[in-house]
Coordinates of N, CA and C in Angstrom, one line a residue:
M1 N 104.2 144.9 93.0 CA 105.3 144.8 94.0 C 106.1 146.1 94.0
F2 N 106.4 146.7 92.9 CA 107.2 147.9 92.8 C 106.4 149.1 93.4
R3 N 105.1 149.0 93.2 CA 104.2 150.1 93.8 C 104.3 150.1 95.3
K4 N 104.3 148.9 95.9 CA 104.4 148.8 97.4 C 105.7 149.3 97.9
I5 N 106.8 149.0 97.1 CA 108.1 149.4 97.5 C 108.2 151.0 97.4
D6 N 107.6 151.5 96.3 CA 107.6 152.9 96.1 C 106.8 153.6 97.2
Q7 N 105.7 153.1 97.6 CA 104.9 153.7 98.7 C 105.6 153.7 100.0
I8 N 106.4 152.6 100.3 CA 107.1 152.5 101.5 C 108.3 153.5 101.5
L9 N 108.9 153.7 100.3 CA 110.0 154.6 100.3 C 109.5 156.1 100.3
K10 N 108.3 156.4 99.9 CA 107.8 157.7 99.9 C 107.3 158.1 101.3
K11 N 107.0 157.0 102.1 CA 106.4 157.3 103.4 C 107.4 158.0 104.4
S12 N 108.7 157.7 104.4 CA 109.6 158.3 105.3 C 111.0 158.4 104.7
P13 N 111.7 159.5 104.9 CA 113.0 159.6 104.4 C 114.0 158.6 105.1
F14 N 113.7 158.1 106.2 CA 114.5 157.1 106.9 C 114.6 155.9 106.1
Y15 N 113.4 155.4 105.6 CA 113.4 154.2 104.7 C 114.1 154.5 103.4
R16 N 114.0 155.7 102.9 CA 114.8 156.0 101.7 C 116.3 156.0 101.9
M17 N 116.7 156.5 103.1 CA 118.1 156.4 103.4 C 118.6 155.0 103.5
I18 N 117.8 154.1 104.1 CA 118.2 152.7 104.2 C 118.4 152.1 102.9
A19 N 117.4 152.4 102.0 CA 117.4 151.8 100.6 C 118.6 152.3 99.8
V20 N 118.9 153.6 99.9 CA 120.0 154.2 99.1 C 121.4 153.6 99.6
V21 N 121.5 153.6 100.9 CA 122.8 153.1 101.5 C 123.0 151.7 101.2
S22 N 121.9 150.9 101.3 CA 122.0 149.5 101.0 C 122.4 149.2 99.5
L23 N 121.7 149.9 98.6 CA 122.1 149.8 97.2 C 123.5 150.2 96.9
V24 N 124.0 151.2 97.5 CA 125.3 151.7 97.2 C 126.3 150.7 97.8
A25 N 126.0 150.1 99.0 CA 126.9 149.1 99.7 C 126.9 147.9 98.9
I26 N 125.8 147.4 98.3 CA 125.8 146.2 97.5 C 126.6 146.4 96.2
G27 N 126.4 147.6 95.6 CA 127.2 147.9 94.4 C 128.7 147.9 94.7
E28 N 129.1 148.6 95.8 CA 130.5 148.6 96.1 C 131.0 147.2 96.4
S29 N 130.2 146.4 97.1 CA 130.7 145.0 97.4 C 130.9 144.2 96.1
F30 N 130.0 144.3 95.1 CA 130.1 143.6 93.9 C 131.4 144.1 93.1
L31 N 131.6 145.4 93.1 CA 132.8 145.9 92.5 C 134.1 145.4 93.1
N32 N 134.0 145.3 94.4 CA 135.2 144.8 95.1 C 135.4 143.3 94.8
L33 N 134.3 142.6 94.7 CA 134.5 141.2 94.4 C 135.0 141.0 92.9
F34 N 134.5 141.8 92.0 CA 135.0 141.7 90.6 C 136.4 142.1 90.5
N35 N 136.9 143.0 91.3 CA 138.3 143.5 91.2 C 139.2 142.7 92.1
H36 N 138.7 141.6 92.8 CA 139.5 140.8 93.7 C 140.1 141.5 94.8
R37 N 139.3 142.4 95.4 CA 139.7 143.1 96.6 C 138.9 142.6 97.8
F38 N 139.3 143.1 99.0 CA 138.5 142.7 100.2 C 137.1 143.2 100.0
L39 N 136.1 142.5 100.6 CA 134.7 142.8 100.4 C 134.3 144.2 100.8
F40 N 134.9 144.7 102.0 CA 134.5 146.0 102.5 C 135.5 147.0 102.3
S41 N 136.4 146.8 101.3 CA 137.4 147.9 101.1 C 136.8 148.9 100.1
N42 N 137.3 150.2 100.2 CA 136.8 151.3 99.4 C 135.3 151.5 99.6
M43 N 134.8 151.6 100.8 CA 133.4 151.8 101.1 C 133.2 153.3 101.4
Q44 N 134.0 154.2 101.0 CA 133.9 155.6 101.4 C 132.6 156.2 100.8
T45 N 132.2 155.8 99.7 CA 130.9 156.3 99.1 C 129.7 156.0 100.0
T46 N 129.7 154.7 100.5 CA 128.6 154.3 101.3 C 128.6 155.1 102.6
Y47 N 129.8 155.3 103.2 CA 129.9 156.1 104.4 C 129.5 157.5 104.2
T48 N 129.9 158.1 103.1 CA 129.5 159.4 102.7 C 128.0 159.6 102.6
F49 N 127.4 158.7 101.9 CA 125.9 158.8 101.8 C 125.2 158.7 103.1
L50 N 125.7 157.7 103.9 CA 125.1 157.5 105.3 C 125.3 158.8 106.1
F51 N 126.5 159.4 106.1 CA 126.8 160.5 106.9 C 126.0 161.7 106.5
L52 N 125.9 162.0 105.2 CA 125.2 163.2 104.7 C 123.7 163.1 104.9
Y53 N 123.2 161.9 104.5 CA 121.7 161.8 104.7 C 121.3 161.7 106.1
G54 N 122.2 161.1 107.0 CA 121.9 161.1 108.4 C 121.9 162.5 109.0
A55 N 122.9 163.3 108.5 CA 123.0 164.7 108.9 C 121.7 165.5 108.5
M56 N 121.2 165.2 107.3 CA 120.0 165.9 106.9 C 118.8 165.5 107.8
L57 N 118.7 164.2 108.1 CA 117.6 163.8 109.0 C 117.7 164.4 110.4
L58 N 118.9 164.4 110.9 CA 119.0 165.0 112.3 C 118.8 166.5 112.3
L59 N 119.3 167.2 111.3 CA 119.1 168.7 111.2 C 117.7 169.1 110.9
S60 N 116.9 168.2 110.3 CA 115.5 168.5 110.0 C 114.7 168.6 111.3
K61 N 115.2 168.0 112.3 CA 114.5 168.0 113.6 C 114.7 169.3 114.4
L62 N 115.8 170.0 114.1 CA 116.1 171.3 114.8 C 115.1 172.4 114.3
S63 N 114.8 173.2 115.2 CA 113.9 174.4 114.9 C 114.7 175.7 114.9
L64 N 115.7 175.8 114.0 CA 116.5 176.9 113.8 C 116.2 177.6 112.5
P65 N 116.5 178.9 112.4 CA 116.4 179.6 111.2 C 117.4 179.0 110.1
K66 N 117.0 179.2 108.9 CA 117.8 178.5 107.8 C 119.3 179.0 107.8
W67 N 119.5 180.3 108.0 CA 120.8 180.8 108.0 C 121.7 180.3 109.1
L68 N 121.1 180.1 110.3 CA 121.8 179.6 111.4 C 122.1 178.1 111.3
L69 N 121.2 177.4 110.7 CA 121.4 176.0 110.3 C 122.5 175.8 109.4
F70 N 122.6 176.7 108.4 CA 123.7 176.7 107.4 C 125.0 176.9 108.0
I71 N 125.1 177.9 108.9 CA 126.4 178.2 109.6 C 126.8 177.1 110.5
L72 N 125.8 176.5 111.2 CA 126.1 175.4 112.1 C 126.7 174.2 111.3
V73 N 126.0 173.9 110.1 CA 126.5 172.8 109.3 C 127.9 173.1 108.7
Y74 N 128.0 174.3 108.3 CA 129.3 174.7 107.7 C 130.5 174.5 108.7
L75 N 130.2 175.0 109.9 CA 131.3 174.9 110.9 C 131.6 173.5 111.3
I76 N 130.6 172.7 111.4 CA 130.8 171.2 111.8 C 131.6 170.5 110.7
F77 N 131.2 170.7 109.4 CA 131.9 170.0 108.3 C 133.3 170.6 108.1
F78 N 133.5 171.9 108.3 CA 134.8 172.5 108.1 C 135.7 172.0 109.2
T79 N 135.2 171.8 110.4 CA 136.0 171.3 111.5 C 136.4 169.9 111.3
I80 N 135.5 169.1 110.8 CA 135.8 167.7 110.5 C 136.8 167.5 109.4
A81 N 136.6 168.3 108.4 CA 137.6 168.2 107.2 C 138.9 168.7 107.6
S82 N 139.0 169.8 108.4 CA 140.3 170.3 108.9 C 141.0 169.4 109.8
V83 N 140.3 168.8 110.7 CA 141.0 167.8 111.6 C 141.5 166.6 110.8
E84 N 140.7 166.2 109.9 CA 141.1 165.0 109.0 C 142.3 165.4 108.2
M85 N 142.4 166.6 107.7 CA 143.6 166.9 106.9 C 144.8 167.2 107.7
F86 N 144.6 167.7 108.9 CA 145.8 167.8 109.8 C 146.3 166.4 110.2
L87 N 145.4 165.5 110.5 CA 145.9 164.1 110.8 C 146.5 163.4 109.7
D88 N 146.1 163.7 108.5 CA 146.7 163.1 107.3 C 148.0 163.8 106.8
H89 N 148.3 165.0 107.4 CA 149.4 165.8 107.0 C 149.3 166.3 105.6
S90 N 148.1 166.6 105.2 CA 147.8 167.0 103.8 C 147.6 168.5 103.6
Y91 N 147.7 169.3 104.7 CA 147.6 170.7 104.6 C 149.0 171.2 104.0
V92 N 149.0 171.9 102.9 CA 150.2 172.3 102.3 C 150.4 173.8 102.6
D93 N 149.5 174.6 102.3 CA 149.6 176.1 102.5 C 148.2 176.6 102.6
Y94 N 148.1 177.9 102.5 CA 146.7 178.6 102.7 C 145.7 178.1 101.6
T95 N 146.2 177.7 100.4 CA 145.2 177.2 99.4 C 144.5 176.0 99.8
S96 N 145.1 175.2 100.7 CA 144.3 174.0 101.2 C 143.1 174.4 102.1
F97 N 143.3 175.5 102.8 CA 142.2 176.1 103.6 C 141.1 176.6 102.7
I98 N 141.5 177.2 101.6 CA 140.5 177.7 100.6 C 139.7 176.6 100.0
V99 N 140.4 175.5 99.6 CA 139.8 174.4 98.9 C 138.8 173.7 99.9
V100 N 139.3 173.5 101.1 CA 138.4 172.8 102.1 C 137.2 173.7 102.4
G101 N 137.4 175.0 102.5 CA 136.3 176.0 102.7 C 135.3 175.9 101.6
G102 N 135.8 175.8 100.4 CA 134.9 175.8 99.2 C 134.1 174.4 99.2
V103 N 134.8 173.3 99.5 CA 134.1 172.0 99.5 C 133.1 172.0 100.6
T104 N 133.5 172.4 101.8 CA 132.5 172.4 102.9 C 131.3 173.4 102.7
L105 N 131.6 174.4 101.9 CA 130.5 175.3 101.6 C 129.5 174.6 100.7
L106 N 130.0 173.9 99.7 CA 129.1 173.1 98.9 C 128.3 172.0 99.7
V107 N 129.0 171.3 100.5 CA 128.4 170.2 101.3 C 127.4 170.8 102.3
A108 N 127.7 171.9 102.9 CA 126.8 172.6 103.8 C 125.5 173.1 103.1
T109 N 125.7 173.6 101.9 CA 124.5 174.0 101.1 C 123.6 172.8 100.8
I110 N 124.2 171.7 100.4 CA 123.4 170.5 100.0 C 122.7 169.9 101.3
V111 N 123.4 169.8 102.4 CA 122.8 169.3 103.6 C 121.7 170.2 104.1
T112 N 121.9 171.5 104.1 CA 120.9 172.5 104.6 C 119.7 172.4 103.7
I113 N 119.9 172.4 102.4 CA 118.7 172.3 101.5 C 117.9 171.0 101.7
G114 N 118.7 169.9 101.9 CA 118.0 168.7 102.2 C 117.2 168.7 103.5
A115 N 117.8 169.2 104.5 CA 117.2 169.3 105.8 C 115.9 170.2 105.8
V116 N 116.0 171.3 105.1 CA 114.9 172.2 105.0 C 113.8 171.6 104.2
E117 N 114.1 170.8 103.2 CA 113.1 170.2 102.3 C 112.4 169.0 103.1
I118 N 113.2 168.3 103.9 CA 112.6 167.2 104.7 C 111.6 167.9 105.7
K119 N 112.0 169.0 106.3 CA 111.2 169.7 107.3 C 109.9 170.2 106.6
R120 N 110.1 170.8 105.4 CA 109.0 171.4 104.7 C 107.9 170.4 104.3
R121 N 108.4 169.2 104.0 CA 107.4 168.2 103.6 C 106.7 167.5 104.8
G122 N 107.2 167.8 105.9 CA 106.6 167.3 107.1 C 106.8 165.8 107.5
Y123 N 107.9 165.3 107.1 CA 108.2 163.9 107.4 C 108.5 163.8 108.9
R124 N 108.3 162.7 109.5 CA 108.6 162.5 110.9 C 109.5 161.3 111.1

């Protein structure tokens, strides 16, 4: 039984994304039940996995050079993080821009490497 599940998960990264997001969502739901919180509260981890892995799958379909793909991902994530911080009123001074830039640099690196690896392995 586990061999069949392993073969299905190795077949496509989309199936792997569904499995990872489902397991994280189930784990978060159990933690919320044990702590007597609402069932779907604190699901940021699930949304983060879904967003990052979905971005990897979408970017693997583009036929751009690696450096341009990295710059595109960096600009998208930096814009999203900056808008979110402006809406939360959490920008304090210039160091907030530096921290957001560093974090989005790390996220862009992870997403770009994942997208290039998915493309290199030839998944469809």
